Coordinates of C-alpha atoms in Angstrom, one line a residue:
X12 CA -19.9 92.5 -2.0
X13 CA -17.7 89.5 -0.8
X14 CA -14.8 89.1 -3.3
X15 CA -13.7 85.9 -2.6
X16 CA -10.1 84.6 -2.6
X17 CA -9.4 81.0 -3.4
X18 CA -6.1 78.9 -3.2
X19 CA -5.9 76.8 -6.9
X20 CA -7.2 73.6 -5.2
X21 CA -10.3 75.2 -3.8
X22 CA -11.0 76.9 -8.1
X23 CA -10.3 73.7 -9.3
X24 CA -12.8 71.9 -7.0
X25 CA -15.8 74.0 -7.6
X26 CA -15.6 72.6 -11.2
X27 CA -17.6 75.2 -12.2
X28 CA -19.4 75.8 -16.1
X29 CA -18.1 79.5 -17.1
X30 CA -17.5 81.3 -20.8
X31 CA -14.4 81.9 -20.8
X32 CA -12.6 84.5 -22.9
X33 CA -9.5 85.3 -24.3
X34 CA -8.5 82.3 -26.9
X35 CA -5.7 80.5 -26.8
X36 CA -3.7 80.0 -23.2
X37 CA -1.2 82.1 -23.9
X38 CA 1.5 82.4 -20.8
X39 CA 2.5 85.2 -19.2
X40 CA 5.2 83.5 -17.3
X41 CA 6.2 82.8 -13.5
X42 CA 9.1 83.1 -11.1
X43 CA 9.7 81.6 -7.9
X44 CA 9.8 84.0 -4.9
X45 CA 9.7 83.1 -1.3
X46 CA 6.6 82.1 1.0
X47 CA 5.9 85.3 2.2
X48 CA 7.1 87.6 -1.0
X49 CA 4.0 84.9 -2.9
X50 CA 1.4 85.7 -0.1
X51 CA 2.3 89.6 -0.8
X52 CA 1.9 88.9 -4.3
X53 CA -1.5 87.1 -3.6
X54 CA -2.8 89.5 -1.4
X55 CA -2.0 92.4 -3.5
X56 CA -3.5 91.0 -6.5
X57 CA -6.6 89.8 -4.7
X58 CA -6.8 93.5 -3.0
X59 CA -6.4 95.3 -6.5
X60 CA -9.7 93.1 -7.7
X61 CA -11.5 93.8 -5.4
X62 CA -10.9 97.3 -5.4
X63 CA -11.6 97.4 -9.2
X64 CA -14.3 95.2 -9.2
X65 CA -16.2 97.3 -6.7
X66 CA -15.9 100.2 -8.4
X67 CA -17.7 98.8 -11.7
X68 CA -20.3 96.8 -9.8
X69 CA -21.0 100.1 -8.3
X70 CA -20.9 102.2 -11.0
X71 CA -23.0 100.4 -13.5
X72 CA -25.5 99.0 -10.8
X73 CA -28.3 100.6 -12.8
X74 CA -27.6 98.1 -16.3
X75 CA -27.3 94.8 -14.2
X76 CA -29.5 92.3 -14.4
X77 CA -29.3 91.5 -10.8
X78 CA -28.3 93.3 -7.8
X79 CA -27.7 93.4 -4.4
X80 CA -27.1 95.3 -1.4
X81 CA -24.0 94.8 -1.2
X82 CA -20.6 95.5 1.3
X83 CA -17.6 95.7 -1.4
X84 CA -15.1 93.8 1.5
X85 CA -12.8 90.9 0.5
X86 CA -12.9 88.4 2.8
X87 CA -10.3 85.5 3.3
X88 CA -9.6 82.7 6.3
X89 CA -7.0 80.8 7.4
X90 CA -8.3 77.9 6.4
X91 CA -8.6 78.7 2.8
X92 CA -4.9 78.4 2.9
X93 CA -2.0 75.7 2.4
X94 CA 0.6 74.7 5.2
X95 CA 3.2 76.9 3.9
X96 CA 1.3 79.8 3.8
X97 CA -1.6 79.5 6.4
X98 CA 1.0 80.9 9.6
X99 CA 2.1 83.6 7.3
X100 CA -1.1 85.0 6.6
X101 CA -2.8 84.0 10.3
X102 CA 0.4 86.3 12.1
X103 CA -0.3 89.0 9.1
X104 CA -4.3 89.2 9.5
X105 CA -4.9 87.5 12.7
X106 CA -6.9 85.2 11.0
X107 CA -8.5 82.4 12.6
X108 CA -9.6 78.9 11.0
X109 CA -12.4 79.6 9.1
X110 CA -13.7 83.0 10.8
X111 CA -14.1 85.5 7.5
X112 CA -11.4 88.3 8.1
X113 CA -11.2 91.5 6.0
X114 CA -8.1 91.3 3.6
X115 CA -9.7 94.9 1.5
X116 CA -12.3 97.1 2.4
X117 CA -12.0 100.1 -0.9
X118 CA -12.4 103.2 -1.0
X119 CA -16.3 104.1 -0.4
X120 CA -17.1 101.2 -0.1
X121 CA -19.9 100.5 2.3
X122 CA -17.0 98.5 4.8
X123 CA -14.7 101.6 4.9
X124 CA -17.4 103.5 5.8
X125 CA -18.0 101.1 8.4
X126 CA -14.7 101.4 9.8
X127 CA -14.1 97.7 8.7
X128 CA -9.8 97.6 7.8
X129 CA -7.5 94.4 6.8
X130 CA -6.6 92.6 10.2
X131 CA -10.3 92.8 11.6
X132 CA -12.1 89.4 11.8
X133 CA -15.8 89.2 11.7
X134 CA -17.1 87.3 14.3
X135 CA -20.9 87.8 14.0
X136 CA -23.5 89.6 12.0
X137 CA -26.9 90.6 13.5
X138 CA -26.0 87.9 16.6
X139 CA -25.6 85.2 13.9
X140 CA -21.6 83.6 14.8
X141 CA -19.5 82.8 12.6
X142 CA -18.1 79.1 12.7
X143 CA -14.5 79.2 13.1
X144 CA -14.3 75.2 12.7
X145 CA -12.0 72.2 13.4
X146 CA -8.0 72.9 12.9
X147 CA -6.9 70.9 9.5
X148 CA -3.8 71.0 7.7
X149 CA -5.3 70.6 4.2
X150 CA -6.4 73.8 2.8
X151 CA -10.2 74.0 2.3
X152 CA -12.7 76.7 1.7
X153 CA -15.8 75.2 2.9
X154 CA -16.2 76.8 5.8
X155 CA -15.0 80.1 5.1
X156 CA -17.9 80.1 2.2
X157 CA -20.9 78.6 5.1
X158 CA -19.6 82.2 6.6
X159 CA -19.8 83.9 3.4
X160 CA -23.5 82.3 2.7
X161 CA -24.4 83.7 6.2
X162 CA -22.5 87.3 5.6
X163 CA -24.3 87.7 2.6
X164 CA -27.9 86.9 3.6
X165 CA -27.6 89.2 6.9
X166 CA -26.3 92.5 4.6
X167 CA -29.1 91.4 1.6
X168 CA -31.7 92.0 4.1
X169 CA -30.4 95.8 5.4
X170 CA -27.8 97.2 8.1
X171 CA -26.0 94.6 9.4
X172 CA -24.5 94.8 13.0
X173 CA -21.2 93.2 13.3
X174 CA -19.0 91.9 15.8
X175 CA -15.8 92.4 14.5
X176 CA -12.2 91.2 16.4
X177 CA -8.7 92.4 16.2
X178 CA -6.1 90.8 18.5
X179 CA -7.4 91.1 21.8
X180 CA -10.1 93.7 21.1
X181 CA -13.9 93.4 19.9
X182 CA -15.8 96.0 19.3
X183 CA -19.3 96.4 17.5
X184 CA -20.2 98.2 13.6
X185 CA -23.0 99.6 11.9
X186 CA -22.9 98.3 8.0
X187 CA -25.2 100.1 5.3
X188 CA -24.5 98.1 2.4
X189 CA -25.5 99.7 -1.1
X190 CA -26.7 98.2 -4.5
X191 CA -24.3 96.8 -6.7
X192 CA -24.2 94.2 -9.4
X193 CA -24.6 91.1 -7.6
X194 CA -21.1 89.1 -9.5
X195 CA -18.6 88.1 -7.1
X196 CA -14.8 88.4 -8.7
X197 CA -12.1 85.9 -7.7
X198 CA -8.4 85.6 -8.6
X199 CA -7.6 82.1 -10.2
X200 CA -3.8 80.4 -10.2
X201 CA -3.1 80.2 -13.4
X202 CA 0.0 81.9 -16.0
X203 CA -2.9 81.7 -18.8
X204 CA -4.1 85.0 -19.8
X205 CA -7.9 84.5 -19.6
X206 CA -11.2 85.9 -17.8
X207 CA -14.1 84.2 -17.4
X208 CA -18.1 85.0 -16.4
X209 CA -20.0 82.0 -15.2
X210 CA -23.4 82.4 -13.0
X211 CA -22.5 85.0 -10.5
X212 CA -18.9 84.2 -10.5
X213 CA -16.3 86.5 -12.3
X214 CA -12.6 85.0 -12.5
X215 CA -9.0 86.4 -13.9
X216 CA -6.4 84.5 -14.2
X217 CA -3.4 85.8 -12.3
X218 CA -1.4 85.8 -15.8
X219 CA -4.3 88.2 -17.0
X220 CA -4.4 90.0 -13.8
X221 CA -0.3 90.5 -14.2
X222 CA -0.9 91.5 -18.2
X223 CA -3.0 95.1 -17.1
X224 CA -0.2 97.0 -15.4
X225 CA -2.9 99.5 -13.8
X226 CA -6.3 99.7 -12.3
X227 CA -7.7 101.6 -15.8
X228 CA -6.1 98.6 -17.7
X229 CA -7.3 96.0 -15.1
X230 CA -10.5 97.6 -15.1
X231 CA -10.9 96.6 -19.1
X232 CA -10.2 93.2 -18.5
X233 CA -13.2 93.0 -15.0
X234 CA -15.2 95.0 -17.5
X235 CA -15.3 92.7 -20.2
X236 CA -16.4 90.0 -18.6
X237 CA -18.9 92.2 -16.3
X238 CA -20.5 92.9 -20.2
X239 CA -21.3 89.2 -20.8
X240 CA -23.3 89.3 -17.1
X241 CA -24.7 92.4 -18.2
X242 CA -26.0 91.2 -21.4
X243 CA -26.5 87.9 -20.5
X244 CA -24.7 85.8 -22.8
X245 CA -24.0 82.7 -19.6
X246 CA -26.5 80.4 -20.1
X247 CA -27.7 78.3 -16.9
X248 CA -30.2 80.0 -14.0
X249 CA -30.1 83.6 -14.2
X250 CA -28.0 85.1 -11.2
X251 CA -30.2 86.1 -8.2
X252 CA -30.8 89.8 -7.8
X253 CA -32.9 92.1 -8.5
X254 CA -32.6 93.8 -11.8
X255 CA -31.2 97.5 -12.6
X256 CA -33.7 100.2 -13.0
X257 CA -32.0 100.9 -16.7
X258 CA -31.2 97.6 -18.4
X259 CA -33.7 98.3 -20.8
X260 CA -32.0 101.3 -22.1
X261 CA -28.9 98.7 -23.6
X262 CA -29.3 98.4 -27.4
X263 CA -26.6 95.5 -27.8
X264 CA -28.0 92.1 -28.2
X265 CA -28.8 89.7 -25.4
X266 CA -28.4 86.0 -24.8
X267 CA -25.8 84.0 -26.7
X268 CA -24.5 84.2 -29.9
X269 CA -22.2 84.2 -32.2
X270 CA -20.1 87.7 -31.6
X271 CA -21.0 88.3 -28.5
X272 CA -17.3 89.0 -27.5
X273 CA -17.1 92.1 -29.7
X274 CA -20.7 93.4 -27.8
X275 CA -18.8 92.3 -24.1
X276 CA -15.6 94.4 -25.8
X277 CA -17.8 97.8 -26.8
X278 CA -20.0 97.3 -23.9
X279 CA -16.8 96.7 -21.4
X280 CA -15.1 100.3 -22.4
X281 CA -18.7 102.1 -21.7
X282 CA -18.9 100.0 -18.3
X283 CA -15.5 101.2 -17.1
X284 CA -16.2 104.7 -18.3
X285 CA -18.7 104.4 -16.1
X286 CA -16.8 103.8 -12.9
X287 CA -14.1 106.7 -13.6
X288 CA -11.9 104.4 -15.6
X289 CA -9.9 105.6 -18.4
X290 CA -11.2 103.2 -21.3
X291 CA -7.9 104.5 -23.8
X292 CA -6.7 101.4 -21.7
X293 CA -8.5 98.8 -23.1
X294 CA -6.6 99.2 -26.2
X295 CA -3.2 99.1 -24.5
X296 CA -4.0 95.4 -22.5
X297 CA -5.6 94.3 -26.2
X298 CA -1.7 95.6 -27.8
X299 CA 0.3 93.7 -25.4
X300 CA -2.1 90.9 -25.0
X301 CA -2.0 90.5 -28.7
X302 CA 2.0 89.9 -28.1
X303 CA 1.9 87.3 -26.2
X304 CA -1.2 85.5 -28.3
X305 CA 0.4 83.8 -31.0
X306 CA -3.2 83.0 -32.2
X307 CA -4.8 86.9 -31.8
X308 CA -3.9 88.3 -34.9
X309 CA -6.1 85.4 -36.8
X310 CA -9.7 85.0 -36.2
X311 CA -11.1 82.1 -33.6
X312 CA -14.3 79.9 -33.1
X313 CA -14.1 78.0 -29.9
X314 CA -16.0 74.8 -29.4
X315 CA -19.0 76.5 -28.8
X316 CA -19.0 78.7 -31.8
X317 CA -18.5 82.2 -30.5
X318 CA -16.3 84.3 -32.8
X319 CA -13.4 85.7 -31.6
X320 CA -12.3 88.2 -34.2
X321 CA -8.6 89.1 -35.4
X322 CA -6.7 92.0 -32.9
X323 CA -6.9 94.4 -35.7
X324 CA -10.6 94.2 -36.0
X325 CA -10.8 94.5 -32.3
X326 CA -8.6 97.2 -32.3
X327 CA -10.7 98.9 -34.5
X328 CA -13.7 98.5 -32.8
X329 CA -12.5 99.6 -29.5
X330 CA -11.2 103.1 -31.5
X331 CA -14.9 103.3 -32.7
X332 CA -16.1 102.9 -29.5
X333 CA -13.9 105.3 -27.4
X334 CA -14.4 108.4 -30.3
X335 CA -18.4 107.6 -29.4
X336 CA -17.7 107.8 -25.5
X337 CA -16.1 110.9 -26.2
X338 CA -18.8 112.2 -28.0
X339 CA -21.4 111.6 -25.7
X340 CA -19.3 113.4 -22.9
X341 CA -19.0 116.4 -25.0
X342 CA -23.2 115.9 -25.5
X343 CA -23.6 115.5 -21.9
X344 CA -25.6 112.3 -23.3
X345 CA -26.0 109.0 -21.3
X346 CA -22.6 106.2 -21.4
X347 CA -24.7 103.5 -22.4
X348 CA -24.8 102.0 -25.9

């Protein structure tokens, strides 16, 4: 799966429709570091995504309505940065203009087994090249997501041979990519503390991101909006994929409506379970992102009439929801609602 990583200019110019979730904009603040201490910060949030995402799009592959086979890498270019940054990370991953390099490949995921590692720079897939294109200073991911396009189709259809650089080296893999929900996740620059789903597309906010201290809490907040995919509540053209063998077995409503963020907050704790995820964590991030939401201990409508209800209803319903889970492990009986 190709977990993209996008500076702010390049979210804000894909203008795309997404339901977002979370309320108000509630800040969880920023300081000022130096140019490479921000690309660390970056990378290690765009690494700890994907590394969480893959595991859920993994684990609940069978309740998706569309998958893929699927690679679990994050890719990034050069290009897809600013001036400041772009030498920094080019001398750190031997990146090259818009040639997709490997910034993650997680654990069991189909590009560790690979042999695939951050630094290596794929240069071709089954013969196809990847376009490195013309030298600009302006950031832009264009041609980064051409390569992505072409990535994608090659592993969709099977084993993908790659071509795969480092420094002065080349040398040739065998990918097996696996089936996994087919929803790309993406970091977004912004100190609000939201998530949101829109048709294939996954985003957290880096505030959000920085509110879930671990992977178990993080995993709450990718699982969450992985729900509202799951259950369908985006409207627009349905993601392509093909659909999980079990999403019949879901009992939670489908399509939009009203509280559909209290059936993406039961469904979310069931998702994570899924993946190995302790899902006691969801009602930590919901604690301390109540905190910081002046506006979460009230109930909210947004402009498109979806409920969201007070934290102490939430609460509530996440306490329900976990004393089930651990009632269907005692059973041995199915995680899914």
């Amino acid at each position: 799966m190709a977990f993209r990583t996008l500076s702010l200019a390049a979210l804000l110019a894909l203008g795309l429709g997404a339901a977002g979730c979370g309320g108000s904009s509630a800040s969880s603040g920023r300081d000022v570091a130096p140019p490479e201490a921000r690309l660390s910060a970056l990378n290690a949030q765009d690494a700890r995504l994907a590394r969480v995402s893959w595991r859920l799009m993994r684990a609940n592959a069978d309740l998706c309505p569309a998958t893929l086979p699927r690679a679990g890498w994050a890719l990034q270019s050069a290009a897809q940065y600013g001036p400041e940054l772009r030498p920094l990370a080019e001398q750190r991953f031997g990146l090259r203009g818009d040639l997709p390099g490997v910034l993650t490949a997680p654990d069991d995921s189909p590009a560790q087994r690979a042999g695939l590692a951050p630094g290596d720079v794929i240069l071709s897939a089954n013969d196809q090249p990847m376009a490195e294109g013309v030298s600009q200073r302006q950031e832009s991911y264009d041609g980064l997501q051409a390569n992505l396009d072409r990535l994608d189709r090659v592993v969709a259809s099977g084993p993908a041979r790659l071509s795969v650089g480092r420094g002065d080296t080349t040398r040739t893999l065998t990918l097996i990519p696996v089936p996994a929900c087919a929803y790309t996740t993406q970091i977004v620059i912004q100190r609000s503390l939201r998530g949101n789903v829109g048709r294939g597309l996954i985003q957290i906010t880096t505030g959000m991101a920085g509110l879930a201290r671990n992977d178990d809490e993080l995993a709450f907040v990718v699982a969450h909006e992985l729900a509202h995919a799951v259950l369908e509540h985006v409207s627009g053209p349905a993601t392509p994929g093909q659909r999980g063998a079990r999403t019949d077995a879901l009992t939670l409503r489908r399509g939009p409506h009203a509280t559909m963020e209290a059936d993406a907050d039961r469904l979310g704790l069931y998702l994570l379970a899924r993946a190995g995820y302790d899902p006691a964590a969801a009602v930590v991030v919901l604690d301390r992102y109540s905190a910081q939401d002046l506006f979460a201990a009230w109930p909210q409508i947004d402009p498109r009439g979806r409920v969201y209800a007070p934290s102490a209803e939430r609460r509530a319903a996440l306490a329900a929801a976990l004393d089930d889970i651990a009632a269907r492990r005692a059973g041995n009986r199915d995680l899914i609602p």
